[in-house]
Amino acid sequence: MADDLQVIDVLDARVKRRGERRDFFKSAIGAAAVGAGMMAAGRPAFAQSVTDADVLNFALNLEYLEAQFYSYAATGMGLPANMLDGTGTQGGVVGGTKVNFTDPVVSAYAQEIAKDEVAHVAFLRSALGGAKVAQPAIDVGGTDPNGAFSTAARAAGLVGPGVAFNPYASDENFLLGAFIFEDVGVTAYKGAAPLITNKTYLEAAAGILAVEAYHAAIVRTTLYGKGIATPSLRTAADLISNARDSLDGSSDDDQGISPVGGLGGTGSNIVPLDANGLAYSRTTGQVLNIVYLNKNAVGMGGFFPAGVNGLIKTSANNA
Amino acid sequence: MIEQTKALALIEATEARRADRRRFLTMAGGGAAALGGLALLSGCGGDNGSSSSMPPSTPTPTPAPTPTPTAVTDVDILNFALNLEYLEAQFYSYAVTGASLPANQLTGSGVQGGVTGGRAVPFSDPVVQQYAREIAQDETAHVAFLRSAIASAGGQAVAQPAINIDGGMAGAFTAAARAAGVIGPADTFDPYASDENFLLGAFIFEDVGVTAYKGAAPLITNKTYLEAAAGILAAEAYHAGLVRTVLYRKGIASPTLKLIENAGKISDVRDAVDGPDDLDQGIASPDGGVTSNIVPTDANGLAFSRNTGQVLNIVYLSKSMLSSGGFFPAGVNGTLRVSAAS
């Protein structure tokens, strides 16, 4: 959905980000000891006008996206029509196709994750009741060279101009497609946790956060394991991580599956954490930078061609 | 550390739990779709985290407030977590390097204890070795971070309590493995003996960490600590996902290792000691089957919660109300130190 100019912007930003990341790791050596000092520095204050329902609806948009992708990949079909209605403009899905899995273990993982993501949609819709947003327009197609997956893959350098990236074409492509989303879900729920005022919602959100991290670990562990025999798979995951990092601003809050800090060799980085051993946070604006595939402040794009529904719908300005 | 009678009691509890679980699964079939509205969420707020028994209800705009114990401070909770991180960090540190955490990471309030057991695993799969290194690094970082965070919150970090991570006859791992039926009642379970044993040893802890941090999240009042705890929760879930994924993959490839079956037994024994709610799942569905269950979730797709007493049931290896046992032979340090009467 992004035009060529935007893709070039993303690519330029990626090169810039590599430099920033190098600088970051240079200065971060020994930073673990800083510990709580970093915590005390805190994060920018959030607008007081954001309600719990706004935050949960923001999450629901992301769950629609994940659930549609995994449902198509695992079953060849999208979510049932009775799980899509709500406030805002209901949109259609540029859908995908059932992956013809060759590894039964990867097939089992896809089935399991699809079930969890559909349960998250049902749970959030139920929790929000009449306040729930409708599914916005979603692009999880695999054949359009200008579709969201292709644009994301091109920004990461995985495919060239005019070439589609089809996450339904193989086990490997499916894992890379899944990789685009999973860690983002973790950072989104972690970033949203302090915004939630009701303790019951908070614990439920923590439960979804944990599940997204389990999912991310499945995908990362499997990519890493297969990457031993097929190094390009590992490289591709690292490039996707860099592309995400290039979209969401100057902070380094993303890591590939190869070791950070130049360990090299066969080292792993299954768990993306800061120097204190904590997962990263993203603001809602940063999350939207990634799913809109745009580092500017915009209201739509990428996987959400008409934007997400609800009050929180504008990406951060990282230009 | 566990006498024979206690191990037998655990085994009996495990069998009772299997029956409970079967009943639960029978009743819970299709339950997600039948439940409605905010009442569902309210059901998650209790100490036991079980939402599936909540009756259907009309959605209302304002959820019921969750009562929070007022006597427990953020420092108490962070210190409770620090005890668990000492245990995990020492296990992985020994498994990877054969050595303890540095002495300057073990001091604090309460009685400082030593570590019994632990040695370097002679890894045969370099990938498993690399994963062990990575997790050891993360858990060591969690110890350092929590010690620092507690100090900055105006509290005093607890010292490392006595920890038993021994792989011999008197080790807590052996007691846990006997109770689970992973080994016979007179056999020894050594988590440092092989890649497979290491993974099963890691499996004993990882999901427990996830449920502990999730259960503690609503008790934390300070938003900064809350977000940090969410960051550790995520890290533990990544670890658990990693361990479960590797166990499942190896279990499918080499059925004779019985990794899927044994992970299911360990899950059952955890479930047996922490009360009547079903808060734990093995790595296949059903236990011992071939369909993957890497992610342990309830019918709503949410991870489970455990309260501090339930977490202590597992690390003390007892369903009774106790203040020491199992992996913590002298109990944990801090104010939250008594397991639940389950």
PDB file of N, CA and C in Angstrom, chain A residues 47-61 87-89 128 131-134 284-285 288 292 298-299 307-315:
ATOM      1  N   ALA A  47      -1.150  11.214  27.936  1.00  0.00           N
ATOM      2  CA  ALA A  47      -2.348  12.039  28.025  1.00  0.00           C
ATOM      3  C   ALA A  47      -3.334  11.385  28.979  1.00  0.00           C
ATOM      4  N   GLN A  48      -3.929  12.200  29.822  1.00  0.00           N
ATOM      5  CA  GLN A  48      -4.842  11.663  30.823  1.00  0.00           C
ATOM      6  C   GLN A  48      -6.175  11.250  30.210  1.00  0.00           C
ATOM      7  N   SER A  49      -6.402  11.646  28.971  1.00  0.00           N
ATOM      8  CA  SER A  49      -7.719  11.420  28.395  1.00  0.00           C
ATOM      9  C   SER A  49      -7.902  10.007  27.861  1.00  0.00           C
ATOM     10  N   VAL A  50      -6.870   9.199  27.886  1.00  0.00           N
ATOM     11  CA  VAL A  50      -6.985   7.842  27.365  1.00  0.00           C
ATOM     12  C   VAL A  50      -7.648   6.948  28.407  1.00  0.00           C
ATOM     13  N   THR A  51      -8.767   6.348  28.021  1.00  0.00           N
ATOM     14  CA  THR A  51      -9.476   5.464  28.944  1.00  0.00           C
ATOM     15  C   THR A  51      -9.027   4.019  28.738  1.00  0.00           C
ATOM     16  N   ASP A  52      -9.393   3.177  29.695  1.00  0.00           N
ATOM     17  CA  ASP A  52      -9.091   1.756  29.550  1.00  0.00           C
ATOM     18  C   ASP A  52      -9.716   1.197  28.277  1.00  0.00           C
ATOM     19  N   ALA A  53     -10.945   1.637  27.972  1.00  0.00           N
ATOM     20  CA  ALA A  53     -11.617   1.126  26.769  1.00  0.00           C
ATOM     21  C   ALA A  53     -10.845   1.523  25.509  1.00  0.00           C
ATOM     22  N   ASP A  54     -10.285   2.750  25.519  1.00  0.00           N
ATOM     23  CA  ASP A  54      -9.481   3.173  24.361  1.00  0.00           C
ATOM     24  C   ASP A  54      -8.281   2.250  24.172  1.00  0.00           C
ATOM     25  N   VAL A  55      -7.634   1.924  25.284  1.00  0.00           N
ATOM     26  CA  VAL A  55      -6.441   1.074  25.211  1.00  0.00           C
ATOM     27  C   VAL A  55      -6.818  -0.333  24.746  1.00  0.00           C
ATOM     28  N   LEU A  56      -7.903  -0.873  25.313  1.00  0.00           N
ATOM     29  CA  LEU A  56      -8.318  -2.223  24.919  1.00  0.00           C
ATOM     30  C   LEU A  56      -8.762  -2.251  23.456  1.00  0.00           C
ATOM     31  N   ASN A  57      -9.420  -1.183  23.007  1.00  0.00           N
ATOM     32  CA  ASN A  57      -9.815  -1.134  21.599  1.00  0.00           C
ATOM     33  C   ASN A  57      -8.594  -1.033  20.682  1.00  0.00           C
ATOM     34  N   PHE A  58      -7.596  -0.297  21.130  1.00  0.00           N
ATOM     35  CA  PHE A  58      -6.359  -0.247  20.350  1.00  0.00           C
ATOM     36  C   PHE A  58      -5.803  -1.666  20.193  1.00  0.00           C
ATOM     37  N   ALA A  59      -5.768  -2.390  21.313  1.00  0.00           N
ATOM     38  CA  ALA A  59      -5.282  -3.773  21.272  1.00  0.00           C
ATOM     39  C   ALA A  59      -6.151  -4.641  20.369  1.00  0.00           C
ATOM     40  N   LEU A  60      -7.459  -4.409  20.396  1.00  0.00           N
ATOM     41  CA  LEU A  60      -8.370  -5.221  19.578  1.00  0.00           C
ATOM     42  C   LEU A  60      -8.046  -5.086  18.092  1.00  0.00           C
ATOM     43  N   ASN A  61      -7.706  -3.865  17.661  1.00  0.00           N
ATOM     44  CA  ASN A  61      -7.310  -3.693  16.252  1.00  0.00           C
ATOM     45  C   ASN A  61      -6.131  -4.600  15.893  1.00  0.00           C
ATOM     46  N   THR A  87     -18.136  -0.462  16.661  1.00  0.00           N
ATOM     47  CA  THR A  87     -18.157   0.956  16.329  1.00  0.00           C
ATOM     48  C   THR A  87     -17.073   1.279  15.309  1.00  0.00           C
ATOM     49  N   GLY A  88     -17.237   2.429  14.646  1.00  0.00           N
ATOM     50  CA  GLY A  88     -16.287   2.791  13.598  1.00  0.00           C
ATOM     51  C   GLY A  88     -16.663   2.118  12.289  1.00  0.00           C
ATOM     52  N   THR A  89     -15.814   2.272  11.312  1.00  0.00           N
ATOM     53  CA  THR A  89     -16.099   1.738   9.980  1.00  0.00           C
ATOM     54  C   THR A  89     -15.555   0.324   9.849  1.00  0.00           C
ATOM     55  N   LEU A 128     -15.156  -5.559  26.065  1.00  0.00           N
ATOM     56  CA  LEU A 128     -15.545  -4.199  25.697  1.00  0.00           C
ATOM     57  C   LEU A 128     -17.047  -4.071  25.503  1.00  0.00           C
ATOM     58  N   ALA A 131     -18.893  -1.186  23.473  1.00  0.00           N
ATOM     59  CA  ALA A 131     -17.879  -0.180  23.137  1.00  0.00           C
ATOM     60  C   ALA A 131     -16.849  -0.700  22.137  1.00  0.00           C
ATOM     61  N   LYS A 132     -16.938  -1.972  21.772  1.00  0.00           N
ATOM     62  CA  LYS A 132     -15.891  -2.563  20.934  1.00  0.00           C
ATOM     63  C   LYS A 132     -15.868  -1.943  19.543  1.00  0.00           C
ATOM     64  N   VAL A 133     -14.678  -1.794  18.990  1.00  0.00           N
ATOM     65  CA  VAL A 133     -14.561  -1.287  17.625  1.00  0.00           C
ATOM     66  C   VAL A 133     -14.743  -2.430  16.634  1.00  0.00           C
ATOM     67  N   ALA A 134     -15.221  -2.060  15.443  1.00  0.00           N
ATOM     68  CA  ALA A 134     -15.326  -3.023  14.347  1.00  0.00           C
ATOM     69  C   ALA A 134     -13.929  -3.311  13.798  1.00  0.00           C
ATOM     70  N   THR A 284       1.736   3.619  21.748  1.00  0.00           N
ATOM     71  CA  THR A 284       0.762   3.292  20.702  1.00  0.00           C
ATOM     72  C   THR A 284       1.194   3.893  19.366  1.00  0.00           C
ATOM     73  N   GLY A 285       1.757   5.100  19.404  1.00  0.00           N
ATOM     74  CA  GLY A 285       2.209   5.736  18.166  1.00  0.00           C
ATOM     75  C   GLY A 285       3.315   4.938  17.494  1.00  0.00           C
ATOM     76  N   LEU A 288       1.890   1.886  15.850  1.00  0.00           N
ATOM     77  CA  LEU A 288       1.236   2.231  14.584  1.00  0.00           C
ATOM     78  C   LEU A 288       2.264   2.548  13.499  1.00  0.00           C
ATOM     79  N   TYR A 292       1.507   0.569  10.224  1.00  0.00           N
ATOM     80  CA  TYR A 292       1.236   1.449   9.081  1.00  0.00           C
ATOM     81  C   TYR A 292       2.422   1.482   8.120  1.00  0.00           C
ATOM     82  N   VAL A 298       0.840   9.536  10.688  1.00  0.00           N
ATOM     83  CA  VAL A 298      -0.224   9.332   9.700  1.00  0.00           C
ATOM     84  C   VAL A 298      -1.361   8.554  10.350  1.00  0.00           C
ATOM     85  N   GLY A 299      -2.506   8.494   9.670  1.00  0.00           N
ATOM     86  CA  GLY A 299      -3.687   7.845  10.236  1.00  0.00           C
ATOM     87  C   GLY A 299      -4.018   6.514   9.587  1.00  0.00           C
ATOM     88  N   GLY A 307      -6.638   2.772   8.214  1.00  0.00           N
ATOM     89  CA  GLY A 307      -6.359   3.109   9.609  1.00  0.00           C
ATOM     90  C   GLY A 307      -7.069   2.177  10.573  1.00  0.00           C
ATOM     91  N   VAL A 308      -6.675   2.238  11.834  1.00  0.00           N
ATOM     92  CA  VAL A 308      -7.357   1.437  12.852  1.00  0.00           C
ATOM     93  C   VAL A 308      -8.602   2.185  13.314  1.00  0.00           C
ATOM     94  N   ASN A 309      -9.525   1.480  13.926  1.00  0.00           N
ATOM     95  CA  ASN A 309     -10.708   2.100  14.518  1.00  0.00           C
ATOM     96  C   ASN A 309     -10.434   2.488  15.967  1.00  0.00           C
ATOM     97  N   GLY A 310     -11.177   3.472  16.446  1.00  0.00           N
ATOM     98  CA  GLY A 310     -11.020   3.905  17.837  1.00  0.00           C
ATOM     99  C   GLY A 310     -10.339   5.251  17.934  1.00  0.00           C
ATOM    100  N   LEU A 311     -10.129   5.712  19.146  1.00  0.00           N
ATOM    101  CA  LEU A 311      -9.569   7.045  19.355  1.00  0.00           C
ATOM    102  C   LEU A 311      -8.062   7.095  19.127  1.00  0.00           C
ATOM    103  N   ILE A 312      -7.384   6.002  19.388  1.00  0.00           N
ATOM    104  CA  ILE A 312      -5.927   5.977  19.231  1.00  0.00           C
ATOM    105  C   ILE A 312      -5.640   5.459  17.831  1.00  0.00           C
ATOM    106  N   LYS A 313      -5.274   6.368  16.919  1.00  0.00           N
ATOM    107  CA  LYS A 313      -5.144   5.902  15.540  1.00  0.00           C
ATOM    108  C   LYS A 313      -4.039   6.586  14.759  1.00  0.00           C
ATOM    109  N   THR A 314      -3.262   7.447  15.403  1.00  0.00           N
ATOM    110  CA  THR A 314      -2.230   8.179  14.676  1.00  0.00           C
ATOM    111  C   THR A 314      -0.844   7.697  15.092  1.00  0.00           C
ATOM    112  N   SER A 315      -0.015   7.419  14.101  1.00  0.00           N
ATOM    113  CA  SER A 315       1.342   6.972  14.388  1.00  0.00           C
ATOM    114  C   SER A 315       2.192   8.142  14.865  1.00  0.00           C
TER     115      SER A 315
END
